[in-house]
Tab-separated table of C-alpha atoms in Angstrom:
chain	number	residue	atom	x	y	z
X	14	MET	CA	-3.176	34.185	-19.953
X	15	LYS	CA	-5.449	31.870	-17.657
X	16	VAL	CA	-3.688	28.266	-17.280
X	17	LEU	CA	-5.669	25.195	-16.085
X	18	VAL	CA	-3.329	23.056	-13.952
X	19	MET	CA	-3.887	19.423	-13.858
X	20	ASN	CA	-2.760	16.581	-11.456
X	21	CYS	CA	-4.731	13.368	-12.569
X	22	GLY	CA	-4.151	10.371	-10.019
X	23	SER	CA	-5.667	6.911	-10.401
X	24	SER	CA	-8.729	8.039	-8.699
X	25	SER	CA	-8.619	11.555	-8.093
X	26	LEU	CA	-8.048	14.905	-9.855
X	27	LYS	CA	-6.304	18.315	-8.453
X	28	TYR	CA	-6.988	21.433	-10.250
X	29	GLN	CA	-6.154	25.128	-10.113
X	30	LEU	CA	-6.902	27.757	-12.575
X	31	ILE	CA	-4.402	30.459	-12.632
X	32	ASP	CA	-3.929	33.889	-14.188
X	33	SER	CA	-0.521	33.962	-15.338
X	34	VAL	CA	-0.257	37.611	-15.137
X	35	SER	CA	-1.048	38.388	-11.850
X	36	GLU	CA	-0.145	34.455	-10.769
X	37	ALA	CA	-3.157	34.462	-8.642
X	38	VAL	CA	-5.407	31.427	-7.997
X	39	LEU	CA	-8.966	31.910	-9.593
X	40	ALA	CA	-10.011	28.678	-8.571
X	41	LYS	CA	-8.917	25.352	-7.283
X	42	GLY	CA	-10.309	21.956	-6.343
X	43	LEU	CA	-10.464	18.246	-6.104
X	44	CYS	CA	-12.280	15.499	-7.655
X	45	GLU	CA	-12.263	12.262	-5.542
X	46	ARG	CA	-13.589	8.670	-5.807
X	47	ILE	CA	-13.435	8.520	-9.739
X	48	GLY	CA	-14.830	5.466	-10.949
X	49	ILE	CA	-16.665	4.756	-7.550
X	50	ASP	CA	-19.416	7.355	-6.748
X	51	GLY	CA	-17.487	10.805	-7.006
X	52	ARG	CA	-17.035	13.829	-5.073
X	53	LEU	CA	-15.915	17.234	-6.065
X	54	THR	CA	-14.813	20.012	-3.817
X	55	HIS	CA	-14.794	23.280	-5.829
X	56	LYS	CA	-13.646	26.547	-4.232
X	57	PRO	CA	-13.539	29.757	-6.456
X	58	THR	CA	-11.482	32.457	-4.655
X	59	GLY	CA	-13.669	34.960	-3.335
X	60	LYS	CA	-16.712	32.834	-3.217
X	61	ASP	CA	-18.290	30.193	-1.172
X	62	SER	CA	-16.759	26.425	-1.579
X	63	VAL	CA	-19.163	24.154	-3.271
X	64	ALA	CA	-18.841	20.284	-2.266
X	65	ILE	CA	-21.104	18.119	-4.203
X	66	GLU	CA	-21.259	14.389	-4.859
X	67	ALA	CA	-21.684	13.639	-8.541
X	68	ASP	CA	-21.432	10.482	-10.896
X	69	MET	CA	-18.065	10.325	-12.093
X	70	PRO	CA	-17.500	6.949	-13.924
X	71	SER	CA	-14.223	8.164	-15.773
X	72	HIS	CA	-11.714	10.875	-15.925
X	73	LYS	CA	-13.643	12.483	-18.716
X	74	ALA	CA	-16.511	12.792	-16.449
X	75	ALA	CA	-14.446	14.259	-13.730
X	76	VAL	CA	-12.888	16.870	-16.148
X	77	SER	CA	-16.163	18.140	-17.750
X	78	LEU	CA	-17.408	18.446	-14.170
X	79	VAL	CA	-14.751	20.661	-13.092
X	80	LEU	CA	-14.880	22.535	-16.260
X	81	SER	CA	-18.782	23.264	-16.268
X	82	HIS	CA	-17.998	24.535	-12.520
X	83	LEU	CA	-15.450	26.853	-13.512
X	84	THR	CA	-18.023	28.238	-16.202
X	85	ASP	CA	-21.064	28.110	-13.712
X	86	PRO	CA	-22.968	31.239	-13.223
X	87	VAL	CA	-22.625	31.191	-9.854
X	88	CYS	CA	-19.239	29.278	-8.544
X	89	GLY	CA	-17.524	29.671	-11.720
X	90	VAL	CA	-14.670	32.335	-12.302
X	91	ILE	CA	-14.717	32.461	-16.166
X	92	ARG	CA	-17.517	32.775	-18.929
X	93	ASP	CA	-16.492	30.770	-21.446
X	94	LEU	CA	-14.173	27.641	-21.641
X	95	SER	CA	-12.194	30.014	-24.626
X	96	GLU	CA	-10.766	31.905	-21.842
X	97	ILE	CA	-8.549	28.996	-20.960
X	98	GLU	CA	-5.659	29.306	-23.251
X	99	ALA	CA	-3.325	26.280	-21.885
X	100	VAL	CA	-3.285	23.487	-19.583
X	101	GLY	CA	-0.418	22.393	-17.994
X	102	HIS	CA	-0.321	18.649	-16.772
X	103	ARG	CA	1.705	17.050	-14.032
X	104	VAL	CA	3.478	13.976	-15.366
X	105	VAL	CA	5.514	11.778	-12.983
X	106	HIS	CA	7.871	10.049	-14.992
X	107	GLY	CA	9.606	11.445	-18.018
X	108	GLY	CA	12.859	8.937	-17.868
X	109	GLU	CA	15.838	9.963	-19.646
X	110	LYS	CA	13.806	11.029	-22.437
X	111	PHE	CA	12.463	14.440	-20.819
X	112	ALA	CA	14.852	16.711	-19.271
X	113	ARG	CA	12.368	19.708	-19.255
X	114	SER	CA	8.802	20.469	-19.696
X	115	VAL	CA	7.268	20.040	-23.277
X	116	VAL	CA	4.163	20.734	-25.214
X	117	LEU	CA	2.138	17.841	-25.726
X	118	ASN	CA	1.705	16.189	-29.227
X	119	GLY	CA	1.001	12.537	-30.215
X	120	GLU	CA	4.770	11.919	-30.429
X	121	VAL	CA	5.266	12.888	-26.624
X	122	ILE	CA	2.344	11.224	-25.616
X	123	ALA	CA	3.729	7.653	-26.849
X	124	GLU	CA	7.291	8.546	-25.342
X	125	VAL	CA	5.257	9.205	-22.027
X	126	GLU	CA	3.503	5.929	-22.640
X	127	LYS	CA	7.020	4.147	-22.998
X	128	CYS	CA	7.737	5.178	-19.234
X	129	ASN	CA	4.479	3.698	-17.759
X	130	GLU	CA	6.195	0.636	-16.597
X	131	LEU	CA	8.574	3.068	-14.599
X	132	ALA	CA	5.555	4.467	-12.739
X	133	PRO	CA	2.833	2.245	-13.064
X	134	LEU	CA	0.472	3.967	-10.459
X	135	HIS	CA	0.992	7.323	-11.716
X	136	ASN	CA	1.752	7.814	-15.427
X	137	PRO	CA	-1.029	5.926	-16.938
X	138	ALA	CA	-3.513	7.979	-14.632
X	139	ASN	CA	-1.711	11.207	-15.872
X	140	LEU	CA	-2.160	10.216	-19.292
X	141	ILE	CA	-5.739	9.306	-19.107
X	142	GLY	CA	-6.285	13.078	-17.521
X	143	ILE	CA	-4.399	14.258	-20.610
X	144	ASN	CA	-6.736	12.462	-23.069
X	145	ALA	CA	-9.632	13.580	-21.190
X	146	CYS	CA	-8.767	17.425	-21.292
X	147	GLN	CA	-7.788	17.132	-25.226
X	148	GLU	CA	-11.203	15.560	-25.897
X	149	LEU	CA	-13.116	18.318	-23.936
X	150	MET	CA	-10.794	21.140	-24.858
X	151	PRO	CA	-9.598	20.467	-28.463
X	152	GLY	CA	-7.145	23.027	-29.818
X	153	VAL	CA	-5.965	24.245	-26.547
X	154	PRO	CA	-2.087	23.959	-26.322
X	155	MET	CA	-0.905	21.359	-23.463
X	156	VAL	CA	2.082	21.013	-21.724
X	157	ALA	CA	3.764	17.976	-19.672
X	158	VAL	CA	5.386	19.187	-16.720
X	159	PHE	CA	7.654	16.181	-15.361
X	160	ASP	CA	8.586	15.305	-11.565
X	161	THR	CA	11.722	13.884	-12.926
X	162	ALA	CA	12.828	16.366	-15.426
X	163	PHE	CA	14.847	18.610	-13.024
X	164	HIS	CA	16.831	15.933	-11.943
X	165	GLN	CA	18.143	14.889	-15.298
X	166	THR	CA	21.149	17.123	-14.525
X	167	MET	CA	22.483	14.412	-12.029
X	168	PRO	CA	25.965	13.098	-12.947
X	169	LYS	CA	26.387	9.488	-13.479
X	170	LYS	CA	28.162	9.173	-10.090
X	171	ALA	CA	24.992	10.303	-8.357
X	172	TYR	CA	22.271	8.197	-10.374
X	173	LEU	CA	23.888	5.138	-11.324
X	174	TYR	CA	23.697	2.028	-8.939
X	175	GLY	CA	26.010	-0.636	-8.014
X	176	LEU	CA	24.546	-3.077	-10.236
X	177	PRO	CA	25.791	-4.539	-13.552
X	178	TYR	CA	25.706	-1.811	-15.891
X	179	GLU	CA	23.806	-3.822	-18.644
X	180	TYR	CA	20.573	-3.346	-16.411
X	181	TYR	CA	21.051	0.554	-16.861
X	182	GLU	CA	21.829	-0.201	-20.367
X	183	LYS	CA	18.986	-2.424	-21.215
X	184	TYR	CA	16.219	-1.373	-18.680
X	185	LYS	CA	17.200	1.973	-17.594
X	186	VAL	CA	17.524	1.132	-13.802
X	187	ARG	CA	18.969	4.063	-12.235
X	188	ARG	CA	18.219	7.048	-9.882
X	189	TYR	CA	15.649	9.450	-11.337
X	190	GLY	CA	14.311	10.874	-8.347
X	191	PHE	CA	10.988	12.854	-7.615
X	192	HIS	CA	9.506	16.069	-6.267
X	193	GLY	CA	11.327	17.743	-8.718
X	194	THR	CA	9.105	20.670	-9.555
X	195	SER	CA	8.921	21.789	-6.038
X	196	HIS	CA	12.620	21.090	-5.530
X	197	SER	CA	13.074	23.188	-8.736
X	198	TYR	CA	10.453	25.835	-7.377
X	199	VAL	CA	12.077	26.289	-4.079
X	200	SER	CA	15.540	26.234	-5.110
X	201	LYS	CA	14.480	29.285	-7.660
X	202	ARG	CA	12.685	31.103	-4.817
X	203	VAL	CA	15.679	30.881	-2.578
X	204	PRO	CA	18.096	33.681	-4.341
X	205	GLU	CA	14.816	35.791	-5.304
X	206	ILE	CA	14.072	36.159	-1.330
X	207	LEU	CA	17.611	36.722	-0.480
X	208	ASN	CA	18.600	38.736	-3.151
X	209	ARG	CA	21.580	36.598	-4.248
X	210	ASP	CA	22.835	35.082	-7.465
X	211	GLY	CA	21.127	31.726	-7.666
X	212	ALA	CA	24.523	30.553	-9.788
X	213	SER	CA	26.592	30.739	-6.921
X	214	LEU	CA	24.379	29.250	-4.469
X	215	LYS	CA	24.764	25.747	-3.261
X	216	THR	CA	21.114	24.951	-1.675
X	217	ILE	CA	19.944	22.030	-0.132
X	218	VAL	CA	15.965	21.630	-0.257
X	219	CYS	CA	13.963	19.399	2.135
X	220	HIS	CA	10.570	18.745	0.903
X	221	LEU	CA	9.168	17.155	3.845
X	222	GLY	CA	5.575	15.300	3.840
X	223	ASN	CA	4.294	12.194	3.704
X	224	GLY	CA	6.610	11.798	0.808
X	225	SER	CA	9.563	12.986	1.316
X	226	SER	CA	12.849	13.735	-0.521
X	227	ILE	CA	16.081	15.887	-0.133
X	228	CYS	CA	17.786	17.618	-3.216
X	229	ALA	CA	21.096	19.223	-3.325
X	230	VAL	CA	21.155	22.001	-5.797
X	231	ASP	CA	24.298	23.558	-6.977
X	232	GLY	CA	24.189	26.681	-9.214
X	233	GLY	CA	20.411	25.976	-9.582
X	234	GLN	CA	21.120	22.474	-11.436
X	235	SER	CA	20.184	19.365	-9.170
X	236	VAL	CA	23.224	17.181	-8.449
X	237	ASP	CA	21.851	14.450	-6.269
X	238	THR	CA	18.430	13.646	-4.588
X	239	SER	CA	17.276	10.824	-2.506
X	240	MET	CA	14.581	9.405	-4.389
X	241	GLY	CA	15.785	6.940	-6.541
X	242	PHE	CA	14.081	4.440	-9.385
X	243	THR	CA	10.932	5.151	-7.443
X	244	PRO	CA	9.787	7.249	-4.757
X	245	LEU	CA	10.713	4.502	-2.206
X	246	GLU	CA	14.131	5.043	-1.719
X	247	GLY	CA	15.743	7.389	0.566
X	248	LEU	CA	14.103	9.096	3.719
X	249	VAL	CA	11.645	7.355	6.106
X	250	MET	CA	8.276	8.760	5.239
X	251	GLY	CA	4.822	8.510	6.227
X	252	THR	CA	4.094	4.921	5.144
X	253	ARG	CA	7.112	4.340	3.048
X	254	SER	CA	10.184	2.509	4.448
X	255	GLY	CA	12.800	4.297	2.476
X	256	ASP	CA	16.375	2.858	2.653
X	257	LEU	CA	17.056	-0.687	3.937
X	258	ASP	CA	19.451	-3.863	2.885
X	259	PRO	CA	17.747	-4.939	0.027
X	260	ALA	CA	18.149	-8.558	1.286
X	261	VAL	CA	15.169	-7.706	3.893
X	262	LEU	CA	12.891	-8.229	0.997
X	263	GLU	CA	13.711	-11.950	0.622
X	264	TYR	CA	13.643	-12.583	4.375
X	265	ILE	CA	10.461	-10.753	4.998
X	266	ALA	CA	8.833	-12.645	2.048
X	267	GLY	CA	9.902	-16.099	3.625
X	268	LYS	CA	9.040	-15.258	7.461
X	269	GLU	CA	5.442	-13.767	5.966
X	270	GLY	CA	4.668	-16.109	2.978
X	271	LEU	CA	4.751	-13.089	0.578
X	272	ASP	CA	5.907	-12.438	-2.812
X	273	VAL	CA	8.169	-9.725	-4.173
X	274	GLY	CA	5.015	-7.507	-4.730
X	275	GLY	CA	3.910	-8.310	-1.445
X	276	VAL	CA	6.860	-6.980	0.317
X	277	VAL	CA	7.069	-4.208	-1.978
X	278	ASN	CA	3.452	-3.228	-0.811
X	279	VAL	CA	4.387	-3.536	2.824
X	280	LEU	CA	7.338	-1.422	2.080
X	281	ASN	CA	5.198	1.360	0.462
X	282	LYS	CA	2.072	1.404	2.472
X	283	LYS	CA	2.388	-0.276	5.985
X	284	SER	CA	5.911	1.056	6.725
X	285	GLY	CA	7.500	4.641	7.507
X	286	VAL	CA	6.521	6.765	10.648
X	287	GLN	CA	3.181	4.674	10.578
X	288	GLY	CA	4.709	1.039	10.543
X	289	ILE	CA	7.452	2.395	13.558
X	290	SER	CA	5.003	4.234	15.573
X	291	GLY	CA	1.720	1.952	15.120
X	292	VAL	CA	-0.185	5.122	15.418
X	293	SER	CA	-0.389	7.115	12.373
X	294	SER	CA	1.656	8.653	9.444
X	295	ASP	CA	0.307	12.119	10.421
X	296	PHE	CA	2.925	13.875	12.218
X	297	ARG	CA	0.328	15.710	14.301
X	298	ASP	CA	-0.531	12.895	15.579
X	299	LEU	CA	2.773	11.393	16.303
X	300	ASP	CA	3.659	14.540	18.137
X	301	THR	CA	0.685	14.294	20.290
X	302	ALA	CA	1.312	10.598	21.174
X	303	SER	CA	4.693	11.253	21.875
X	304	ARG	CA	4.090	13.948	24.359
X	305	GLU	CA	1.671	11.462	25.777
X	306	GLY	CA	4.462	8.825	26.509
X	307	ASN	CA	4.338	6.810	23.367
X	308	GLU	CA	7.653	5.403	23.048
X	309	ARG	CA	7.270	4.386	19.467
X	310	ALA	CA	5.741	7.222	18.222
X	311	ALA	CA	8.530	9.277	19.664
X	312	ALA	CA	11.346	6.998	18.062
X	313	ALA	CA	9.538	7.309	14.848
X	314	LEU	CA	9.848	10.967	14.975
X	315	ASP	CA	13.546	10.725	16.111
X	316	ILE	CA	14.232	8.371	13.234
X	317	PHE	CA	12.688	10.808	10.772
X	318	CYS	CA	14.676	13.897	11.658
X	319	TYR	CA	17.922	11.648	12.038
X	320	ARG	CA	17.630	10.513	8.688
X	321	VAL	CA	17.142	14.146	7.283
X	322	ALA	CA	19.860	15.322	9.156
X	323	LYS	CA	22.048	12.650	7.338
X	324	TYR	CA	20.613	13.263	3.913
X	325	VAL	CA	21.820	17.130	4.532
X	326	GLY	CA	25.350	16.159	5.941
X	327	SER	CA	25.903	13.754	2.818
X	328	TYR	CA	24.849	16.371	0.270
X	329	ALA	CA	26.745	19.319	2.217
X	330	ALA	CA	29.813	17.135	1.470
X	331	ALA	CA	28.656	15.884	-2.245
X	332	MET	CA	28.741	19.811	-2.983
X	333	ASN	CA	32.091	20.708	-0.742
X	334	GLY	CA	29.746	23.076	1.012
X	335	VAL	CA	26.090	24.369	1.637
X	336	ASP	CA	24.964	28.210	1.530
X	337	VAL	CA	21.152	27.516	2.431
X	338	ILE	CA	19.212	24.687	3.657
X	339	ALA	CA	15.355	25.104	2.865
X	340	PHE	CA	12.635	23.398	4.382
X	341	THR	CA	9.138	22.814	2.250
X	342	ALA	CA	6.053	20.951	1.830
X	343	GLY	CA	3.617	20.050	4.658
X	344	ILE	CA	5.994	19.000	7.708
X	345	GLY	CA	9.069	21.380	6.329
X	346	GLU	CA	6.456	24.351	6.229
X	347	ASN	CA	4.579	23.673	9.312
X	348	ASP	CA	6.714	21.717	11.812
X	349	ALA	CA	8.990	23.763	14.148
X	350	ASN	CA	10.018	20.919	16.405
X	351	VAL	CA	10.953	18.798	12.947
X	352	ARG	CA	13.081	21.686	11.561
X	353	ALA	CA	14.613	22.431	15.207
X	354	GLU	CA	15.628	18.612	15.684
X	355	VAL	CA	16.927	18.399	12.402
X	356	CYS	CA	19.013	21.606	12.878
X	357	ALA	CA	20.243	20.266	16.171
X	358	TYR	CA	22.366	17.805	14.210
X	359	LEU	CA	24.005	20.307	12.076
X	360	GLY	CA	25.996	22.484	14.695
X	361	TYR	CA	29.064	21.230	13.084
X	362	LEU	CA	28.206	23.414	9.878
X	363	GLY	CA	28.016	26.241	11.809
X	364	ILE	CA	24.013	26.464	11.565
X	365	ALA	CA	22.400	28.359	14.561
X	366	ILE	CA	18.409	28.770	14.593
X	367	ASP	CA	16.559	31.288	15.801
X	368	GLY	CA	14.012	29.951	18.267
X	369	GLU	CA	11.575	32.654	17.904
X	370	ALA	CA	11.794	32.802	14.102
X	371	ASN	CA	11.265	29.191	13.707
X	372	ARG	CA	7.674	29.467	15.552
X	373	CYS	CA	6.188	30.079	12.078
X	374	ARG	CA	4.005	28.171	9.836
X	375	GLY	CA	3.919	28.296	5.842
X	376	GLU	CA	5.267	31.377	5.659
X	377	GLU	CA	8.610	32.264	3.536
X	378	LYS	CA	10.991	33.181	6.398
X	379	VAL	CA	14.779	32.986	7.476
X	380	ILE	CA	15.058	30.799	10.946
X	381	SER	CA	18.681	30.805	11.113
X	382	THR	CA	20.147	33.823	13.192
X	383	ALA	CA	22.394	36.770	11.763
X	384	ASP	CA	25.597	34.944	12.613
X	385	SER	CA	24.839	31.385	11.338
X	386	LYS	CA	27.152	30.245	8.979
X	387	VAL	CA	24.498	28.590	6.843
X	388	THR	CA	21.221	30.385	6.027
X	389	VAL	CA	18.074	28.068	7.151
X	390	MET	CA	14.676	29.189	5.476
X	391	VAL	CA	11.232	27.946	5.405
X	392	VAL	CA	9.870	28.313	1.789
X	393	PRO	CA	6.189	27.398	1.115
X	394	THR	CA	6.298	24.966	-2.168
X	395	ASN	CA	3.820	25.909	-4.787
X	396	GLU	CA	3.806	23.358	-7.732
X	397	GLU	CA	0.884	24.400	-9.342
X	398	LEU	CA	2.261	28.009	-10.012
X	399	ALA	CA	5.516	26.253	-11.057
X	400	ILE	CA	3.504	23.880	-13.592
X	401	ALA	CA	1.891	27.305	-15.053
X	402	ARG	CA	4.998	28.992	-15.467
X	403	GLU	CA	6.435	26.079	-17.193
X	404	THR	CA	3.369	26.200	-19.334
X	405	VAL	CA	3.306	29.796	-20.191
X	406	ALA	CA	6.875	29.927	-21.054
X	407	LEU	CA	6.288	27.232	-23.813
X	408	VAL	CA	3.121	28.173	-25.564
X	409	GLN	CA	3.244	32.044	-25.049
């Protein structure tokens, strides 16, 4: 079965066409600046990449362009759209309604729309992409795979905030968690690599990228995670503040003449390691600046690693132990210094890192020593493959 995986943002669309039998990527690409002027980068496996400027006034136009390139005689990888037997859509927020992936129909779409207010920047864009695909590919089964679904196994003690309970009852204000597809994929991949029973493993997955989150996975189930009601909570990230005293919002609003929305914009887009360093949200830039003596860049890196280590420690306590710590995503997979700095805090857990093994980038590898009491690994995430697998399981 060939599965088209779609990830629609407000002005972008990422896609992969995957052969579910071999799990090979047949083609992948990105549409950017939808609704502005439009740019498509299309990479068919085994062929040259194609980059074109094209008018994309809507997501429907972008999807149409993607489909035409997938079937193009020169840069295409299939002869006809009938070869695409299913479409898997990333949907950011499923609220409490969706604890697993579901086949899309009118009723499901209506329920997803109810979650729009919980993810106003993401869900509406996801739905636009779904509607565009349904119009252009009538009759093809489609599946919604939710970022929040994996975390629906969290107990109340992990997801309720210290707020009046009526806010949860009336407005569903609670911790939801995100990056669920990545945390699910990595936590399932760990026991496969180690040839161990996943039902008995206590794993902490560190998804570290421009957006970062940590998840405690006990026996294959998420029991706690660092992101909360929105992806703003938790770790210091690229441009997001992460955890802070909520009274800071009122204080900054008064000092800067901002309303709540203005302060939240600062916390989302102007904070994190970029805000601390004044240099960049890219850790490669921070590393360079730090080595050149930039104290704020060095502080940003220190703060990031310290926060990661604190969350790892708290989740080891929450699960009463930890067997495996897995690093993933852009920073987790590629930044040996960050991995080493985080693990330097964790000697009390009996962790010892193999310096040579840790000098790896983007490959599945155990980076702890043979006598380390906790196995530390690098496990590249593959959210698109996870979405394809979920899709196939529901439509076959």
